[in-house]
mmCIF file of C-alpha atoms in Angstrom:
data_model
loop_
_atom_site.group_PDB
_atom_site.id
_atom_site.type_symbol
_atom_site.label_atom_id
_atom_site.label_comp_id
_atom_site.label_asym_id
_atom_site.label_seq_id
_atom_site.Cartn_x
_atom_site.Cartn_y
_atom_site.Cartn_z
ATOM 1 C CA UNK A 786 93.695 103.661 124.197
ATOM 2 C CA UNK A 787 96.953 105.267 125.489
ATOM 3 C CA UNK A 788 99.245 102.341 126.060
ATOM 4 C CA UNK A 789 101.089 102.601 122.951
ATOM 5 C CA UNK A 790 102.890 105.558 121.050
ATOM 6 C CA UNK A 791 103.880 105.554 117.096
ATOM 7 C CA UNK A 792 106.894 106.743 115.829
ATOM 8 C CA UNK A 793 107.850 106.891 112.265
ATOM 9 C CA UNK A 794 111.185 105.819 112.505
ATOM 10 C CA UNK A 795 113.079 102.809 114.013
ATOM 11 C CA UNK A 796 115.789 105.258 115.749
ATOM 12 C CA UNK A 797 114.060 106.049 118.411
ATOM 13 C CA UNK A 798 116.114 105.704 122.071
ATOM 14 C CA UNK A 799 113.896 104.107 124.645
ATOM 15 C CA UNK A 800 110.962 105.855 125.892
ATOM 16 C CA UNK A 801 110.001 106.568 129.838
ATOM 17 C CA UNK A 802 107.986 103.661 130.949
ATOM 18 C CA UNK A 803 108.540 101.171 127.918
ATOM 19 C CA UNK A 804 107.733 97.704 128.501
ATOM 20 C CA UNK A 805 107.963 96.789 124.582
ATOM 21 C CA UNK A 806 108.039 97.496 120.743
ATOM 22 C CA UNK A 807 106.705 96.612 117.629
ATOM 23 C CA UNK A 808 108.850 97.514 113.989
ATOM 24 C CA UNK A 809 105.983 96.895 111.260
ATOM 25 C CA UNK A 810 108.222 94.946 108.755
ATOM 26 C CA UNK A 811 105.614 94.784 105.848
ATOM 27 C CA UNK A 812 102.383 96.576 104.886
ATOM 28 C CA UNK A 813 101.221 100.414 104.393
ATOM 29 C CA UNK A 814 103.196 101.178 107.926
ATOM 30 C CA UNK A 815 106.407 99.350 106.696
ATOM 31 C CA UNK A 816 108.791 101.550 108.768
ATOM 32 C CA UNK A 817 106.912 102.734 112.226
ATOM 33 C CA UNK A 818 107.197 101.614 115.414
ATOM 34 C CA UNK A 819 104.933 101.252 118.165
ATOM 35 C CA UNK A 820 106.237 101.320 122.197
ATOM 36 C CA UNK A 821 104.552 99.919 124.784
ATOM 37 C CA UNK A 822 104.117 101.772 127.740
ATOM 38 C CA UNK A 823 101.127 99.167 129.520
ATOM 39 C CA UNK A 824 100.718 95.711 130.064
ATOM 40 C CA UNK A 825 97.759 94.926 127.501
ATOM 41 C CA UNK A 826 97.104 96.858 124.088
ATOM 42 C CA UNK A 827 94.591 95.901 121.197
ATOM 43 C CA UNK A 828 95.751 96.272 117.198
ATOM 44 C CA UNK A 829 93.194 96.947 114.591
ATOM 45 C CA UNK A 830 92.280 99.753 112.199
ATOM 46 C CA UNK A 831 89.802 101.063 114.175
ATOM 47 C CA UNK A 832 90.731 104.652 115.743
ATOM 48 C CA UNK A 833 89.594 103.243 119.633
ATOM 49 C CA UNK A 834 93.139 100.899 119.203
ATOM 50 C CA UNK A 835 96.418 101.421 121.598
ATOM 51 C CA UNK A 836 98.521 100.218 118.123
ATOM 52 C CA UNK A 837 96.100 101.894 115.242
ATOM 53 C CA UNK A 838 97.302 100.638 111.370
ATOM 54 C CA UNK A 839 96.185 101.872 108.007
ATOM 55 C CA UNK A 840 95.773 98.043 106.886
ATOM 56 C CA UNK A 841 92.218 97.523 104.942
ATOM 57 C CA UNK A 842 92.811 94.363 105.509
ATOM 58 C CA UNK A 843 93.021 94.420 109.162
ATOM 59 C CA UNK A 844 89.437 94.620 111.528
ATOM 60 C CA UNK A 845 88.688 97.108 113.510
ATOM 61 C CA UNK A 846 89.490 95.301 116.652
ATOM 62 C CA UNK A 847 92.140 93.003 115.759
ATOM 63 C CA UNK A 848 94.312 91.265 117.954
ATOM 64 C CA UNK A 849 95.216 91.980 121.833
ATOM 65 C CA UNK A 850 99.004 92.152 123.215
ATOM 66 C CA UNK A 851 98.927 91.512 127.012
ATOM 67 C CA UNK A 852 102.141 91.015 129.201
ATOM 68 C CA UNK A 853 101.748 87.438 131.065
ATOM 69 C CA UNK A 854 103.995 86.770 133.887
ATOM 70 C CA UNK A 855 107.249 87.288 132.272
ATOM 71 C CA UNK A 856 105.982 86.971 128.741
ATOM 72 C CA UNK A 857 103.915 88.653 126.070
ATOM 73 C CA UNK A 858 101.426 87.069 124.248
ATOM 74 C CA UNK A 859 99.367 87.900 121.241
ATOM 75 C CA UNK A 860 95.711 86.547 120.828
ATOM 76 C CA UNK A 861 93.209 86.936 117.634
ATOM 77 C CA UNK A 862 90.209 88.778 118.879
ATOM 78 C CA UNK A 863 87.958 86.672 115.969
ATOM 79 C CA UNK A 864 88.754 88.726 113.157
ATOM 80 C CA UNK A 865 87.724 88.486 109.845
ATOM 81 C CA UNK A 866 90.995 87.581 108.410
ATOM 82 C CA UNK A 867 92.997 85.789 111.354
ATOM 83 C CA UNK A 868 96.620 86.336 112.483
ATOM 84 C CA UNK A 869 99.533 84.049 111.491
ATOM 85 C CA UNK A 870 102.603 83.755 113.936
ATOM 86 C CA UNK A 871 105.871 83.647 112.536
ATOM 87 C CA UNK A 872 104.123 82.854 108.974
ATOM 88 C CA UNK A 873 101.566 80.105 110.122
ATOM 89 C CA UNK A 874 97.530 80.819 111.270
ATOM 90 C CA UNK A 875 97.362 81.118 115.034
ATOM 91 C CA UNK A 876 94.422 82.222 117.778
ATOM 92 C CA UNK A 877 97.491 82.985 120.323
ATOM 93 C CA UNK A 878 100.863 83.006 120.600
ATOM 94 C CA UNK A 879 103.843 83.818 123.041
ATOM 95 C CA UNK A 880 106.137 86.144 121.740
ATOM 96 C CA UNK A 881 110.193 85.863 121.970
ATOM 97 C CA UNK A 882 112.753 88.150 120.625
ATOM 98 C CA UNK A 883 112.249 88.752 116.956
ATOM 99 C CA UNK A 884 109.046 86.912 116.794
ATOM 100 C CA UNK A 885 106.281 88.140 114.124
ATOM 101 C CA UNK A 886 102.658 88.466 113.962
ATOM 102 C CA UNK A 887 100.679 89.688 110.841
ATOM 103 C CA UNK A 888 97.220 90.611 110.506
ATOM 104 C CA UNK A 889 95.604 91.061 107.207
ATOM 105 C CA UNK A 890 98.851 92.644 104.830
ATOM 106 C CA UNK A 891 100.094 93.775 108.067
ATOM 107 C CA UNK A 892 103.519 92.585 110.364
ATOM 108 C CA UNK A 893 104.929 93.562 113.483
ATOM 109 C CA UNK A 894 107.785 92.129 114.735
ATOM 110 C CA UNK A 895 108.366 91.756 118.811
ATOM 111 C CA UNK A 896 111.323 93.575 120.612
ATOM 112 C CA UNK A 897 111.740 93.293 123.973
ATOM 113 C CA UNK A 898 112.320 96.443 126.117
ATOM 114 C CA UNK A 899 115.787 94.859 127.183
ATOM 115 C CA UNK A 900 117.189 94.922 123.297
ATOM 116 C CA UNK A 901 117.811 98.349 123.183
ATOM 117 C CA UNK A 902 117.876 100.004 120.088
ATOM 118 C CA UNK A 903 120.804 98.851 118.226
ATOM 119 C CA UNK A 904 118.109 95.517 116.766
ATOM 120 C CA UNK A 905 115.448 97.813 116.107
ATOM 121 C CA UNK A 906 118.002 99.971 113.465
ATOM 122 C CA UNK A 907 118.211 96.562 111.492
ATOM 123 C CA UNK A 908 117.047 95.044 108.638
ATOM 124 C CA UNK A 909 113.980 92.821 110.262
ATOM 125 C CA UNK A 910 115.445 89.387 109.964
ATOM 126 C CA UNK A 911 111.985 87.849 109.246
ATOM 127 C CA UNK A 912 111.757 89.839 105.675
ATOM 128 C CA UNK A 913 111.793 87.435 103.853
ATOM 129 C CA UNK A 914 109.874 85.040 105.403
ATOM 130 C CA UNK A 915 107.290 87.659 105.527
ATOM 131 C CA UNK A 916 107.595 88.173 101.673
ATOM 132 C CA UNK A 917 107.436 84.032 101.342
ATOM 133 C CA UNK A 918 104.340 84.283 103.296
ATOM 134 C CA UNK A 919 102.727 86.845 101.541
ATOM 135 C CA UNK A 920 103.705 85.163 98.395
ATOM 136 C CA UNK A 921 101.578 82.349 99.682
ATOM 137 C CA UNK A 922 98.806 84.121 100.706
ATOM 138 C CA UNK A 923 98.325 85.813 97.163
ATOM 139 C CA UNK A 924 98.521 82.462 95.140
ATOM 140 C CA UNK A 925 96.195 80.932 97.323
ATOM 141 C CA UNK A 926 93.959 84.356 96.263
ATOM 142 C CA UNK A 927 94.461 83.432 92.594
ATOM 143 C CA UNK A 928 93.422 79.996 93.296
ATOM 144 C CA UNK A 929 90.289 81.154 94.896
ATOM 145 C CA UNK A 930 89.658 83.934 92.292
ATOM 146 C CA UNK A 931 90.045 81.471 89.110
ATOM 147 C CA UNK A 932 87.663 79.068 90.744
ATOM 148 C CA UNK A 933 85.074 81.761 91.650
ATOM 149 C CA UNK A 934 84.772 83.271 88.353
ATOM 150 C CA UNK A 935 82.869 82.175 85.599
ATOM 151 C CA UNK A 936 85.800 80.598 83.049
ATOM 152 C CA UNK A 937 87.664 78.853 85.543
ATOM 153 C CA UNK A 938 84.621 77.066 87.060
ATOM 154 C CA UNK A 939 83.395 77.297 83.484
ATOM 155 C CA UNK A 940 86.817 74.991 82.605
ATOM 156 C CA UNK A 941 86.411 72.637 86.089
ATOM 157 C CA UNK A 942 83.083 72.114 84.505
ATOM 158 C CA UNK A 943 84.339 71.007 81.038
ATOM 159 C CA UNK A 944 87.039 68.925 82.844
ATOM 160 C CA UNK A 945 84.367 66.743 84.873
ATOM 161 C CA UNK A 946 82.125 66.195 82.336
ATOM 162 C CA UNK A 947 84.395 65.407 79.274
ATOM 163 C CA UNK A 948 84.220 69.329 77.871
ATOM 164 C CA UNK A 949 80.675 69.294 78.193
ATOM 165 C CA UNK A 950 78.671 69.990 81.399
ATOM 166 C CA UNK A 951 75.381 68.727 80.068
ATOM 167 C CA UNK A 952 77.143 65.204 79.734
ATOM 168 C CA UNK A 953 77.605 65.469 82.960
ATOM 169 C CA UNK A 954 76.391 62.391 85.523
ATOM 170 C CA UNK A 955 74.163 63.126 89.076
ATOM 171 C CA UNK A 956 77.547 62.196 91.131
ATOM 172 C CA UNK A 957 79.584 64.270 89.175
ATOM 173 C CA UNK A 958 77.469 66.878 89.364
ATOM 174 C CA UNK A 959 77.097 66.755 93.021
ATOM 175 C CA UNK A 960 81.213 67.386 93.406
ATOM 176 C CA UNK A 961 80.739 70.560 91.369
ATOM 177 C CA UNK A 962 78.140 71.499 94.192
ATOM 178 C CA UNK A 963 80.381 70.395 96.403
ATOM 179 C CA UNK A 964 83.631 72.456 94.694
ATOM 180 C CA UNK A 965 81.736 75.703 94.520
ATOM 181 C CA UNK A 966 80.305 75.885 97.499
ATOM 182 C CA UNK A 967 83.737 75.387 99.117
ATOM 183 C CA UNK A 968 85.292 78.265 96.749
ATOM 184 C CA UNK A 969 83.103 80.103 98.348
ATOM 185 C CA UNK A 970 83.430 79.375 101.594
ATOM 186 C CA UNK A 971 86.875 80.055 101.386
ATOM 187 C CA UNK A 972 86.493 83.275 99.415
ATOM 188 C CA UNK A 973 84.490 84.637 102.271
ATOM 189 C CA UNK A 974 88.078 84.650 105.013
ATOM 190 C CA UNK A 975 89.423 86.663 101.714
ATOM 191 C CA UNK A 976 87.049 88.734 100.322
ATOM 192 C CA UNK A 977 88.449 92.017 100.869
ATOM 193 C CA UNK A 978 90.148 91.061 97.262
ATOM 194 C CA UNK A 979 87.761 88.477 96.092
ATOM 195 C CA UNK A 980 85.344 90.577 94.541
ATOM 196 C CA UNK A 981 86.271 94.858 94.486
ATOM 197 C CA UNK A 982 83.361 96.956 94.984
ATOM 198 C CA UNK A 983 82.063 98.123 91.630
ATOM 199 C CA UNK A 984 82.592 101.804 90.553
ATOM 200 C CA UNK A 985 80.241 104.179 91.506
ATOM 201 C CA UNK A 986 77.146 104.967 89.331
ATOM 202 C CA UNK A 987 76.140 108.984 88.416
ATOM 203 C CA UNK A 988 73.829 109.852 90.797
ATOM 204 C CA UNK A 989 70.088 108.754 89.939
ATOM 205 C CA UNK A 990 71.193 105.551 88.799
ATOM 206 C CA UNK A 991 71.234 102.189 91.043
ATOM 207 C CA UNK A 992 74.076 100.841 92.559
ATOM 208 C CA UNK A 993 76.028 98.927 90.171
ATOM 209 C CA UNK A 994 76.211 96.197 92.739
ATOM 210 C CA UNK A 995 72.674 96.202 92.969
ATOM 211 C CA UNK A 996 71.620 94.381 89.643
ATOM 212 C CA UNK A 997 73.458 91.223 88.966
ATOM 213 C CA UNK A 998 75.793 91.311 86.302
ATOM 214 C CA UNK A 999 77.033 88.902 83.031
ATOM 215 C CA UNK A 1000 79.414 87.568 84.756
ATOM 216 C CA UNK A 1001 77.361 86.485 88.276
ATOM 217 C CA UNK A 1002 74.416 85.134 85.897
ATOM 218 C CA UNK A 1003 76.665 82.714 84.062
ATOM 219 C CA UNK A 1004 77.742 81.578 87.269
ATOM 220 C CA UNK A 1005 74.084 81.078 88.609
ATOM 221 C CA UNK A 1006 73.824 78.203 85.414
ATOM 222 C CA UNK A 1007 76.102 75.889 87.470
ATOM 223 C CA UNK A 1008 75.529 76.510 91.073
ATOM 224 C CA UNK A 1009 73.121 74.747 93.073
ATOM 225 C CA UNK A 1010 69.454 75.793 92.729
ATOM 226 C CA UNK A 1011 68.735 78.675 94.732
ATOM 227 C CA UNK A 1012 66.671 77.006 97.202
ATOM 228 C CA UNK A 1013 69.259 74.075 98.037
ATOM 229 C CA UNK A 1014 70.451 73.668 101.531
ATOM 230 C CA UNK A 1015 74.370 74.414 99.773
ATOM 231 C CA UNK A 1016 73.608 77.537 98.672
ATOM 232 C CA UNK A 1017 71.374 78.250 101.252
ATOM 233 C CA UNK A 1018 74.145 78.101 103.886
ATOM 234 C CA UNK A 1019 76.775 80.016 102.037
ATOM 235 C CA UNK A 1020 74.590 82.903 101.716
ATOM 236 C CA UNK A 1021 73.435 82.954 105.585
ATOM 237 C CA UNK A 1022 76.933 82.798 106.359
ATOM 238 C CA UNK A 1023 77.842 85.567 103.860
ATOM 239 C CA UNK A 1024 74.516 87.695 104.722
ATOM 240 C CA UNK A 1025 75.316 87.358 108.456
ATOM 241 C CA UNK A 1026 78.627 88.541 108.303
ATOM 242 C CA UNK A 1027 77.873 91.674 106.311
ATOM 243 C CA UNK A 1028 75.096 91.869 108.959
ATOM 244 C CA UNK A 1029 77.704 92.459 111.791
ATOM 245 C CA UNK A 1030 79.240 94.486 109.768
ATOM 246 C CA UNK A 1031 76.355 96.658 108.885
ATOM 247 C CA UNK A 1032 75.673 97.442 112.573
ATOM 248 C CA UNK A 1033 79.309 97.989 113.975
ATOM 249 C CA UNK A 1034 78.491 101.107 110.991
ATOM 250 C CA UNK A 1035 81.602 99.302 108.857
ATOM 251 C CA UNK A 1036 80.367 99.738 106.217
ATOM 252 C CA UNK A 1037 82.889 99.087 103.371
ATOM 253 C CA UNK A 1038 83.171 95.416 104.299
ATOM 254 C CA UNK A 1039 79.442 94.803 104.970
ATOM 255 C CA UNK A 1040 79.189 96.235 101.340
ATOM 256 C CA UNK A 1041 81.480 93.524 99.995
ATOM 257 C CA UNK A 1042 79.280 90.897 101.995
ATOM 258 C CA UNK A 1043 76.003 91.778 100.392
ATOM 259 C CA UNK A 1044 77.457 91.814 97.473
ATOM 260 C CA UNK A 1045 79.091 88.078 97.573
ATOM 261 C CA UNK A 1046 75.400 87.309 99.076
ATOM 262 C CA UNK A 1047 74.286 88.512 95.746
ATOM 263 C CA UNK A 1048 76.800 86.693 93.447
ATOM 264 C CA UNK A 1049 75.971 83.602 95.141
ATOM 265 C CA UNK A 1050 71.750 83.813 95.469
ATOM 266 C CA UNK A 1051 71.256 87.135 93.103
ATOM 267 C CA UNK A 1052 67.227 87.102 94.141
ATOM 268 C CA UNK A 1053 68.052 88.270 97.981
ATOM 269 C CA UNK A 1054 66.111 90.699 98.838
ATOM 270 C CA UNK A 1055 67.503 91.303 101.831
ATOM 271 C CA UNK A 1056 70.902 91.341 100.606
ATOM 272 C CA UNK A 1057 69.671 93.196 98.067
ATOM 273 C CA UNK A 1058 68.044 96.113 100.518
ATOM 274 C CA UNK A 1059 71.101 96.435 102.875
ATOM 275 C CA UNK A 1060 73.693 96.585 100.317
ATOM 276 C CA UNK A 1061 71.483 99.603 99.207
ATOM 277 C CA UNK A 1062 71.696 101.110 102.539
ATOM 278 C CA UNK A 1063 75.440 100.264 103.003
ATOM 279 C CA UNK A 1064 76.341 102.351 99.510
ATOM 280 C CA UNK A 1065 74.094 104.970 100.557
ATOM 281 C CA UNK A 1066 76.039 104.889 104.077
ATOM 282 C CA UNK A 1067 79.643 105.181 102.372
ATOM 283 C CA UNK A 1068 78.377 108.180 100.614
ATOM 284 C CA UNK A 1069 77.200 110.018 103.941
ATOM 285 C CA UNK A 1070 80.330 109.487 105.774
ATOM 286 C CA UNK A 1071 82.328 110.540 103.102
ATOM 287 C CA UNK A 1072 80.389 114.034 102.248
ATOM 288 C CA UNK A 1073 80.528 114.483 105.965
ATOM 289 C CA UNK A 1074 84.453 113.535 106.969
ATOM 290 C CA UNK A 1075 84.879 116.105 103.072
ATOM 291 C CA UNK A 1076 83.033 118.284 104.954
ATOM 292 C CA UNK A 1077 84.366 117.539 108.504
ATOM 293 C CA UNK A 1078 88.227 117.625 106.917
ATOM 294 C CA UNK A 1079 87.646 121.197 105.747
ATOM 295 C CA UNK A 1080 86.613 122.944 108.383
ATOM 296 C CA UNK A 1081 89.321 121.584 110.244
ATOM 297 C CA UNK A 1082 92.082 122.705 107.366
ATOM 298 C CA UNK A 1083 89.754 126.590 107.749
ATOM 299 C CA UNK A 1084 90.096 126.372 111.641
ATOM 300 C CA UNK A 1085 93.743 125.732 111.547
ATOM 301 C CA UNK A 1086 93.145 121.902 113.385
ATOM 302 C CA UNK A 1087 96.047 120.476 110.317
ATOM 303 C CA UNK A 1088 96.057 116.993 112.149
ATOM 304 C CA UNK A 1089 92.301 116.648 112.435
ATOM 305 C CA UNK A 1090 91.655 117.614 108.829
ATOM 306 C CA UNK A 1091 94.789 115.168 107.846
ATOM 307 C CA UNK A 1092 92.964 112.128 109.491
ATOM 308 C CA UNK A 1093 89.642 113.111 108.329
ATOM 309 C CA UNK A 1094 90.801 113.031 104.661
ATOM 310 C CA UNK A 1095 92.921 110.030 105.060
ATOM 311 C CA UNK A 1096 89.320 108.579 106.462
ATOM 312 C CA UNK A 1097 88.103 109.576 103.095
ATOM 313 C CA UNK A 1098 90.637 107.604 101.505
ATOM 314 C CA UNK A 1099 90.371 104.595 103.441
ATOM 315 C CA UNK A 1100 86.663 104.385 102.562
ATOM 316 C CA UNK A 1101 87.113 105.022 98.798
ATOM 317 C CA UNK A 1102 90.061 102.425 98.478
ATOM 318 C CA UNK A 1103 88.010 99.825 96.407
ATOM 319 C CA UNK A 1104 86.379 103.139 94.299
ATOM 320 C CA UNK A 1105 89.171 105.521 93.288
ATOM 321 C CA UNK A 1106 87.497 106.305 90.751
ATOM 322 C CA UNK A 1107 84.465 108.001 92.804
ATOM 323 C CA UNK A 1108 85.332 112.343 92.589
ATOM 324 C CA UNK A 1109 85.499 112.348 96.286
ATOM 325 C CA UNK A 1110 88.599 110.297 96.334
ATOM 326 C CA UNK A 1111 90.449 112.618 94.602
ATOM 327 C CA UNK A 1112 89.246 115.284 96.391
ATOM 328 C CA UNK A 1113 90.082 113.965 99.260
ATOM 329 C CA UNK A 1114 93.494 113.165 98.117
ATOM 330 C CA UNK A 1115 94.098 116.775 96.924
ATOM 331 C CA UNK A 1116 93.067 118.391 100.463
ATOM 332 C CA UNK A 1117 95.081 115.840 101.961
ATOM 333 C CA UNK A 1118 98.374 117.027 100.255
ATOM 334 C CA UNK A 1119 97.552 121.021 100.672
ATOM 335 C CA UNK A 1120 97.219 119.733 104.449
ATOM 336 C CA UNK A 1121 100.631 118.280 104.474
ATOM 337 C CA UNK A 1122 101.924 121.485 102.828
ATOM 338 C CA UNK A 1123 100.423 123.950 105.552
ATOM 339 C CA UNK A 1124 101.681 121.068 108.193
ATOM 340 C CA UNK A 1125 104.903 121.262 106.648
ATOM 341 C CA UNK A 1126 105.141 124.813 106.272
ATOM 342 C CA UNK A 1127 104.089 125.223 109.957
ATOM 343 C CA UNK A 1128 107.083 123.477 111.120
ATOM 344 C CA UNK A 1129 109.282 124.708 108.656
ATOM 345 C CA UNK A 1130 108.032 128.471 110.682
ATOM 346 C CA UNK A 1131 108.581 127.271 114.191
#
């Protein structure tokens, strides 16, 4: 960490030691700018990052920039998600003048230290490619979405076998296998929107993602038996994800894991026992950054309590309707107040 600096705006002279600059064109940053003051920097949303976004759909450890001879090159440090270059998937890329790269809902575009900062004032000229891409990327969600839920592999279904599945012959059976399975597969590089995390039960009640609901049991009638090698691999490959997850402490998306483990083999056990663990988690950190967030606020530390409630809010993205979230979203604005008040005094 250290070889980058944020600024909020694009007007921003060039800084002592700059080597190069990223504008974020689209996402939750759509406006800052990072400069480069070292050869190499890593992107993610993980607070250990030179270039640190506020993108859920980013990893923690993202992407790496590293100078190379003359050039700069970007390079996908096998996240979740991916990066695309200039709108298409990519592990690497060299970057020129104006180039993009976009990780989860996330893109930068490249400036050069040489450009000055006449460029960086306008309009990104990749906008609207971005906005075709992201286009893209969303119907390609509904796609996914419709065939993973009940009615539109409910309608597939009716469309193999004539409007009725039980008409239905071995071989065309065996494509339905085949058709799910690969929804699946596919649903796993985007689940962060595939399936949302279920609200919050009172306390004393289980998880909601816990028992299986309507909606997952209709499902169940036309997947593969449970025991099948199909569905077999997609949960392994679902469970082992959330796994990693689970033990880097991210909780939120090894939550969403367990939970597609669940939709797709509901009698997991161990899915079962760690998506337990991983709500349970989610709560902890979030009484203790409530907790850490207002001592800070007490203490005077403004920009410690602002990050731990933004933490909060980060966390609670998928469950605004959980009390905490709105606490945290209250102390986060009386934070901004005294930070604003503060400067408004000095």
């Amino acid at each position: 960490m250290g070889s980058a600096v944020r600024y909020k705006h694009t007007d921003v002279p060039r800084q002592p030691g700059e080597m190069a600059r990223f504008k974020v064109v689209q996402g939750p940053d759509q406006g800052a700018v990072y400069v480069l003051t070292g050869p190499k920097a890593t992107v993610g949303r993980g607070e250990s990052n030179d270039l640190v976004v506020s993108d859920l759909k980013a990893s923690r450890l993202h992407a790496e920039i590293s100078q190379v001879g003359p050039d700069w090159v970007v390079k996908d440090l096998g996240s979740v998600n991916g990066i695309l270059y200039n709108g298409k998937a990519s592990k690497s890329a060299t970057l020129r003048m104006g180039d993009t790269f976009t990780l989860g809902e996330t893109t930068l575009e490249f400036m050069s230290a040489e450009a000055g900062t006449m460029m960086l004032r306008a309009p990104a000229k990749s906008v609207v490619q971005v906005r075709e891409n992201l286009q893209a990327v969303e119907g390609q969600k509904e796609r996914v979405r419709k065939m993973t839920t009940f009615g539109g592999l409910k309608e597939f279904a009716a469309g193999l076998g004539g409007g009725d599945t039980g008409a239905m012959g071995q071989e065309q059976k065996k494509k339905l296998m085949i058709r799910v399975v690969a929804g699946l597969v596919i649903a796993w590089f985007l689940m962060d929107e595939m399936f949302p995390s279920a609200p919050q039960k009172p306390e004393g009640r289980k998880p909601a993602a816990i028992s299986a609901n309507k909606e997952a049991e209709d499902l169940g009638k036309y997947l593969p038996k449970p025991d099948s090698p199909e569905i077999n691999r997609a949960a392994d490959m679902f469970f082992k994800q959330g796994f990693r997850e689970f033990r880097e402490k991210n909780y939120l998306r090894a939550k969403a894991n367990f939970e597609n483990v669940l939709r797709v083999d509901p009698g997991h056990r161990l899915a079962r026992l760690y998506l337990q663990n991983s709500t349970m988690a989610i709560a902890e950190d979030t009484k203790s950054l409530l907790e850490q967030g207002k001592r800070s606020m007490t203490s005077g530390k403004y920009r410690d309590a602002k990050g731990a409630f933004e933490s909060v809010l980060r966390l609670l993205y998928y469950d605004q309707s959980n009390p905490a979230y709105e606490e945290a979203k209250e102390q986060l604005q009386k934070v901004k107040d005294k930070m604003a008040g503060a400067e408004a005094t000095s």
